[in-house]
Coordinates of C-alpha atoms and ligand atoms in Angstrom, one line a residue:
M159 CA -48.5 -33.5 20.2
C160 CA -45.1 -33.0 21.1
N161 CA -43.0 -35.8 20.1
I162 CA -39.3 -35.8 21.6
E163 CA -38.3 -37.9 18.7
T164 CA -39.1 -35.6 15.8
E165 CA -38.4 -32.1 17.4
Q166 CA -35.0 -30.8 15.8
K167 CA -32.3 -30.6 18.3
K168 CA -30.3 -27.4 18.8
K169 CA -27.1 -27.3 16.5
V170 CA -23.6 -27.1 17.9
L171 CA -20.6 -26.0 15.6
S172 CA -16.7 -25.8 17.2
C173 CA -13.3 -26.7 15.8
I174 CA -10.0 -27.5 17.3
Q175 CA -6.1 -26.5 15.9
P176 CA -3.8 -29.3 15.2
S177 CA -1.0 -27.1 16.1
G178 CA 0.5 -29.0 19.2
M179 CA -0.1 -31.9 21.4
L180 CA -3.7 -31.3 22.8
T181 CA -3.6 -30.4 26.6
L182 CA -5.2 -31.5 29.9
G183 CA -6.3 -27.9 29.5
N184 CA -7.7 -28.7 26.0
Y185 CA -9.8 -31.6 27.2
L186 CA -11.1 -30.2 30.7
G187 CA -12.0 -26.7 28.9
A188 CA -13.3 -27.9 26.0
L189 CA -13.2 -31.3 24.6
K190 CA -15.0 -32.7 27.4
N191 CA -17.9 -30.6 26.9
W192 CA -17.8 -31.6 23.2
V193 CA -18.3 -34.9 24.2
N194 CA -20.8 -34.4 26.6
M195 CA -22.8 -32.3 24.3
Q196 CA -23.5 -35.0 21.7
D197 CA -26.7 -36.2 23.0
E198 CA -28.6 -33.1 23.5
F199 CA -27.5 -31.3 20.5
D200 CA -26.6 -32.1 16.3
C201 CA -23.0 -31.3 16.4
T202 CA -20.3 -30.3 14.0
F203 CA -16.8 -30.7 14.8
A204 CA -13.7 -30.1 12.8
V205 CA -9.8 -30.3 13.0
A206 CA -9.1 -26.7 12.0
D207 CA -6.0 -27.4 10.0
L208 CA -6.2 -24.5 7.6
H209 CA -5.9 -22.1 10.9
A210 CA -2.7 -24.0 12.2
I211 CA -0.9 -22.7 9.0
T212 CA -1.1 -19.1 10.0
V213 CA 1.9 -19.9 12.5
R214 CA 5.0 -21.3 10.8
Q215 CA 4.3 -25.7 10.7
E216 CA 6.5 -28.2 9.8
P217 CA 5.0 -30.3 7.1
A218 CA 5.7 -33.9 8.4
A219 CA 4.8 -32.5 12.0
L220 CA 1.2 -30.6 10.5
R221 CA 0.4 -33.4 8.7
S222 CA 1.0 -36.2 12.3
Q223 CA -0.6 -33.7 13.9
I224 CA -3.6 -33.5 11.8
Y225 CA -4.0 -37.5 12.2
S226 CA -3.6 -37.3 15.7
T227 CA -6.2 -34.6 16.3
Y228 CA -9.0 -36.2 14.3
A229 CA -7.9 -39.8 16.2
L230 CA -7.8 -38.2 19.3
L231 CA -11.4 -36.9 18.7
L232 CA -12.4 -40.1 18.3
A233 CA -10.7 -41.6 21.6
L234 CA -12.1 -39.0 23.5
G235 CA -15.7 -40.6 22.4
I236 CA -17.2 -38.5 20.2
D237 CA -19.3 -40.5 17.6
P238 CA -18.5 -39.3 14.1
E239 CA -21.7 -41.3 13.1
K240 CA -24.0 -39.2 15.5
N241 CA -21.8 -36.3 14.6
T242 CA -20.7 -34.6 11.4
V243 CA -17.1 -34.9 12.4
F244 CA -14.0 -33.6 9.6
I245 CA -11.0 -31.7 8.7
Q246 CA -11.3 -28.3 7.6
S247 CA -9.2 -28.4 4.5
H248 CA -11.2 -30.9 3.2
V249 CA -14.3 -29.1 2.5
P250 CA -13.7 -26.4 -0.2
F251 CA -16.4 -24.3 0.7
H252 CA -14.5 -23.0 4.1
T253 CA -12.2 -21.1 2.1
Q254 CA -14.2 -19.8 -0.7
L255 CA -16.8 -18.4 1.5
S256 CA -14.2 -16.9 3.8
W257 CA -13.4 -14.8 0.0
L258 CA -17.1 -14.0 0.3
L259 CA -17.0 -12.8 3.8
S260 CA -13.8 -10.9 3.4
C261 CA -14.8 -8.7 1.3
N262 CA -18.1 -7.6 3.6
T263 CA -15.3 -7.2 6.6
Q264 CA -13.6 -4.1 7.1
F265 CA -10.3 -3.4 7.7
G266 CA -10.5 -1.3 11.1
E267 CA -12.6 -4.0 13.0
M268 CA -10.3 -6.9 12.0
S269 CA -7.5 -4.8 13.7
R270 CA -8.9 -4.6 16.9
M271 CA -8.7 -8.4 17.1
T272 CA -6.6 -8.8 19.9
Q273 CA -5.3 -12.5 19.3
F274 CA -3.8 -11.2 15.9
K275 CA -1.8 -8.3 17.9
D276 CA -0.7 -10.9 20.7
K277 CA 0.7 -13.3 17.6
S278 CA 2.0 -11.0 15.5
A279 CA 4.1 -9.7 18.7
K280 CA 4.9 -13.0 19.5
H281 CA 6.0 -13.6 15.9
P282 CA 7.3 -10.5 14.9
E283 CA 8.8 -12.5 11.8
N284 CA 6.3 -13.8 10.5
V285 CA 3.2 -11.8 10.7
N286 CA 1.1 -12.9 8.0
V287 CA -2.0 -11.8 5.8
G288 CA -3.5 -15.3 6.9
L289 CA -2.6 -14.4 11.0
F290 CA -4.7 -11.0 10.3
S291 CA -7.4 -12.5 8.3
Y292 CA -7.6 -15.7 10.9
P293 CA -11.2 -14.8 12.2
V294 CA -13.1 -14.5 8.7
L295 CA -12.1 -18.0 8.1
M296 CA -13.4 -18.8 11.6
A297 CA -16.5 -16.9 10.6
A298 CA -17.0 -19.1 7.5
D299 CA -16.3 -21.7 9.4
I300 CA -18.8 -21.3 11.3
L301 CA -21.3 -19.8 9.7
L302 CA -21.5 -22.5 6.8
Y303 CA -23.0 -24.7 9.3
K304 CA -26.0 -22.4 10.8
P305 CA -25.3 -23.4 14.3
D306 CA -27.0 -22.4 17.2
F307 CA -24.2 -22.5 19.8
V308 CA -20.4 -22.2 19.3
P309 CA -18.7 -23.0 22.3
V310 CA -15.5 -21.7 22.6
G311 CA -13.0 -20.5 25.6
A312 CA -12.6 -17.0 26.5
D313 CA -9.5 -16.1 24.5
Q314 CA -12.1 -17.4 21.5
K315 CA -15.3 -15.0 22.4
Q316 CA -14.0 -11.8 20.1
H317 CA -13.8 -13.7 17.5
L318 CA -17.3 -15.2 17.8
E319 CA -18.6 -11.4 18.1
I320 CA -16.6 -10.9 14.7
A321 CA -18.7 -13.8 12.9
R322 CA -21.8 -12.6 14.7
D323 CA -21.4 -9.2 13.1
I324 CA -20.2 -10.3 9.4
A325 CA -23.2 -12.4 9.7
V326 CA -25.8 -9.2 10.9
R327 CA -24.4 -7.4 8.2
F328 CA -24.4 -9.9 5.3
N329 CA -27.9 -10.8 6.2
N330 CA -28.9 -6.9 6.5
K331 CA -27.5 -6.3 2.9
Y332 CA -28.2 -9.4 1.1
G333 CA -31.4 -11.3 2.9
D334 CA -31.5 -13.8 4.9
V335 CA -28.8 -16.5 4.6
F336 CA -26.8 -16.7 8.0
T337 CA -28.0 -17.9 11.3
I338 CA -26.5 -15.5 13.6
P339 CA -24.9 -18.0 16.5
E340 CA -24.7 -17.7 20.4
P341 CA -22.0 -18.3 22.3
Y342 CA -22.3 -21.7 24.6
I343 CA -20.8 -21.6 28.0
P344 CA -20.9 -24.6 29.5
K345 CA -22.4 -25.6 32.7
T346 CA -18.9 -27.4 33.7
G347 CA -15.7 -26.2 32.0
A348 CA -12.2 -25.9 34.3
R349 CA -10.1 -23.2 33.3
V350 CA -6.6 -25.0 33.8
M351 CA -3.6 -23.1 34.6
S352 CA 0.3 -23.8 33.7
L353 CA 2.0 -26.1 36.3
Q354 CA 5.0 -24.0 36.6
D355 CA 3.3 -20.3 36.3
P356 CA -0.3 -20.5 37.5
S357 CA -0.8 -16.8 36.6
R358 CA -1.5 -18.0 32.7
K359 CA -3.0 -20.5 31.4
M360 CA -2.2 -24.1 30.7
S361 CA -0.7 -24.1 26.8
K362 CA 0.4 -26.6 24.3
S363 CA 2.6 -23.5 22.8
D364 CA 4.7 -23.1 25.8
D365 CA 8.3 -24.2 25.2
N366 CA 8.4 -25.4 29.1
V367 CA 7.1 -29.2 28.8
N368 CA 6.6 -28.9 32.8
S369 CA 4.0 -26.3 32.4
W370 CA 1.6 -28.6 30.3
V371 CA 0.4 -32.2 30.6
A372 CA -1.0 -33.6 26.9
I373 CA -3.5 -36.1 26.9
L374 CA -1.3 -38.4 25.5
D375 CA 1.5 -38.1 28.0
S376 CA 2.8 -40.9 29.8
K377 CA 1.6 -42.1 33.1
D378 CA 5.1 -41.5 34.7
D379 CA 5.4 -38.4 32.3
I380 CA 2.0 -37.1 34.0
I381 CA 3.0 -38.1 37.9
R382 CA 6.5 -36.1 37.7
K383 CA 5.0 -33.4 35.9
F384 CA 2.1 -32.9 39.1
K385 CA 5.3 -33.7 41.7
R386 CA 7.2 -30.8 40.2
A387 CA 4.3 -28.1 39.7
V388 CA 4.3 -24.9 41.2
T389 CA 3.0 -24.7 44.9
D390 CA 2.4 -22.0 47.8
S391 CA 3.9 -21.5 51.1
E392 CA 0.7 -22.2 53.1
A393 CA 1.5 -25.9 53.1
C394 CA -2.3 -26.8 53.3
V395 CA -4.8 -27.8 50.9
R396 CA -7.5 -24.9 49.9
F397 CA -8.4 -23.3 47.3
C398 CA -8.0 -19.5 48.0
E399 CA -7.3 -16.8 45.4
E400 CA -3.2 -16.3 47.0
Q401 CA -2.6 -19.5 46.6
A402 CA -2.7 -19.6 43.1
G403 CA -0.2 -23.1 42.5
I404 CA -2.6 -25.4 44.9
S405 CA -6.1 -23.9 43.7
N406 CA -5.1 -24.9 39.9
L407 CA -4.2 -28.4 41.3
I408 CA -7.3 -28.5 43.1
T409 CA -9.5 -27.5 40.0
I410 CA -8.1 -30.1 38.2
Y411 CA -8.6 -33.0 40.5
S412 CA -12.3 -31.9 41.0
A413 CA -12.8 -31.9 37.4
V414 CA -11.4 -35.1 37.4
T415 CA -12.8 -37.1 40.2
G416 CA -16.3 -35.2 40.0
K417 CA -15.8 -34.3 43.4
T418 CA -16.5 -30.8 44.4
V419 CA -13.3 -28.4 46.0
A420 CA -15.1 -28.6 49.7
E421 CA -15.0 -32.4 49.4
V422 CA -11.5 -32.3 47.7
E423 CA -10.5 -30.0 50.8
R424 CA -12.0 -32.2 53.4
E425 CA -10.2 -35.3 51.9
F426 CA -7.1 -34.1 52.2
E427 CA -7.4 -31.7 55.4
G428 CA -4.2 -32.4 57.7
R429 CA -2.0 -33.7 54.5
G430 CA 0.7 -32.3 52.9
Y431 CA 1.4 -30.9 49.4
G432 CA 3.3 -33.9 48.4
E433 CA 0.2 -36.5 49.1
F434 CA -1.7 -34.5 47.3
K435 CA 0.2 -33.7 44.4
L436 CA 0.8 -37.5 44.4
A437 CA -2.9 -38.2 44.3
V438 CA -3.5 -35.1 41.5
G439 CA -1.1 -36.7 39.2
E440 CA -2.8 -40.4 39.3
A441 CA -6.2 -39.2 39.0
V442 CA -4.9 -37.2 35.9
A443 CA -3.2 -40.5 34.7
D444 CA -6.0 -43.0 35.5
T445 CA -8.7 -40.7 33.4
L446 CA -6.3 -39.9 30.9
A447 CA -5.6 -43.8 30.4
P448 CA -8.3 -45.1 28.7
I449 CA -8.4 -42.0 26.1
K450 CA -4.7 -43.2 25.3
A451 CA -5.7 -47.1 25.0
S452 CA -8.3 -45.8 22.9
Y453 CA -6.3 -43.4 20.9
E454 CA -3.5 -46.3 20.0
E455 CA -5.5 -48.6 18.9
I456 CA -7.4 -45.9 16.3
I457 CA -4.1 -44.7 15.1
K458 CA -3.2 -47.9 14.0
D459 CA -5.2 -48.5 11.6
K460 CA -4.9 -45.3 9.1
K461 CA -7.3 -47.4 6.7
A462 CA -10.4 -46.9 9.2
L463 CA -9.5 -43.4 10.3
E464 CA -9.2 -42.2 6.3
Q465 CA -12.9 -43.8 5.8
L466 CA -13.8 -41.6 8.5
Y467 CA -12.8 -38.5 7.8
K468 CA -13.1 -38.8 4.2
E469 CA -17.4 -39.7 5.3
G470 CA -17.2 -36.7 7.7
A471 CA -16.3 -34.1 4.7
D472 CA -18.9 -35.4 2.7
K473 CA -21.6 -35.2 5.6
A474 CA -20.1 -31.5 5.7
C475 CA -19.9 -30.8 2.7
R476 CA -23.4 -31.5 2.1
Q477 CA -24.3 -28.9 4.9
A478 CA -21.9 -26.4 3.8
Y479 CA -23.0 -26.6 0.3
K480 CA -26.1 -25.7 0.6
T481 CA -25.0 -22.4 2.4
Y482 CA -22.6 -21.5 0.1
N483 CA -24.5 -21.5 -2.8
K484 CA -27.2 -19.3 -1.0
A485 CA -24.5 -16.4 -0.5
M486 CA -23.2 -16.6 -3.5
K487 CA -26.5 -16.2 -5.5
K488 CA -27.5 -13.4 -2.6
V489 CA -24.2 -11.6 -3.6
G490 CA -25.4 -11.9 -7.8
F491 CA -22.9 -14.3 -8.8
V492 CA -24.2 -16.6 -11.7
L493 CA -24.3 -20.4 -10.7
Ligands
ATP168 P1 -1.9 -22.2 21.7 O1 -1.1 -22.3 22.8 O2 -1.6 -22.4 20.2 O3 -2.4 -20.9 21.8 P2 -3.9 -23.4 23.1 O4 -3.5 -24.6 24.0 O5 -4.0 -22.3 23.9 O6 -3.3 -23.1 22.1 P3 -6.2 -23.2 21.8 O7 -6.2 -24.5 20.6 O8 -6.2 -22.1 21.3 O9 -5.7 -24.2 22.7 O10 -7.7 -23.4 22.5 C1 -8.1 -25.0 22.0 C2 -9.8 -24.7 23.2 O11 -9.0 -25.4 24.5 C3 -10.4 -23.6 23.0 O12 -12.0 -23.4 23.5 C4 -9.5 -23.3 24.5 O13 -10.6 -22.1 25.2 C5 -9.7 -24.4 25.7 N1 -8.3 -24.4 26.2 C6 -7.1 -24.3 26.0 N2 -6.2 -24.4 26.7 C7 -7.1 -23.8 28.3 C8 -6.8 -24.3 29.3 N3 -5.5 -23.8 29.8 N4 -7.9 -24.4 30.3 C9 -8.7 -24.3 29.5 N5 -9.3 -24.5 28.3 C10 -8.4 -24.4 27.6
LTN169 N1 -9.9 -20.2 16.7 C1 -10.1 -21.4 17.3 C2 -10.3 -22.8 16.6 C3 -11.6 -22.6 15.7 C4 -12.8 -22.6 16.2 C5 -13.2 -22.2 14.8 C6 -13.6 -22.5 17.2 C7 -11.1 -22.3 14.7 N2 -12.8 -22.3 13.8 C8 -14.8 -22.1 14.7 C9 -14.9 -22.1 16.8 C10 -15.6 -21.9 15.5 C11 -8.5 -21.8 18.6 O1 -8.1 -21.4 18.3 N3 -9.4 -22.0 19.5

């Protein structure tokens, strides 16, 4: 007889870098889906702090971003009891497996990674080896936990592909060690564009602070940023390719209210941009307010936070250790 309780849930893994203030784009495009996946899947989520130092970070800022990113995951409603939620650098097997994988990855295939090309062009003064081998560390993050699915945005698809290639090659050479993960494209998940240049995605590393909304922004800041958002010349609230600015605002409003695009267009028929921008700003601020309130409670209690991330690391270590040991044995190391 099929018993739902004893049926194995499929495994999901994803990570997020603590490289700045997390934005509305990170929330609607990625983190909201993490929250929604907790019931259906056995989830492992990590703060990818080791990846963050591939670009220069100021130590005090990095430390505070790691805390705040972990606290924010909890504030969003990710349950650390139900899931494994940890900080990447607390589990040494990531860097250790990364070495094994590096020695089974070709320079040529890594040279094709578009993120490396983009980021090295953006930071010509710091084209470090870590930036180059970043996808191998990401492959280790994934393969240690044998996930069935990895939810990633379009910009990370190439990295997931290389993780799959590395795993297939390793398994063929040494025997079955790794599960080959599939990308997970969530049913819902909005691509949020910059409020100042709707042809580019909203990004926390954009120097223009008016182009992005942080999850932890104040209500006043959120409303002000939406008031200033770039819109188009048609002056009507209609979703179409030619009106990228207003279409982006419709996408955002629809994502935070749960209304369809057609419903939003009907609601604002005959009303001006000003009124619509205010409504979007208020709806976003109302959605983010409880998250911000919960975050402020969580971040106040450093002891409790520390307890949670340590427990998360212990759980993660127990899983990662098994895969790492198996891989070491297969390669021929003496354990
Ligand atoms: P950076 O500016 O440092 O490159 P980012 O804000 O673009 O960072 P990432 O850390 O690369 O964000 O992405 C974390 C996750 O959030 C990824 O899954 C990514 O696809 C998703 N994401 C980031 N920005 C957006 C966006 N504007 N719309 C939808 N999803 C997004
Ligand atoms: N590179 C990813 C973050 C990341 C990740 C991972 C995502 C690091 N390790 C493992 C999925 C699985 C990013 O910048 N978004």
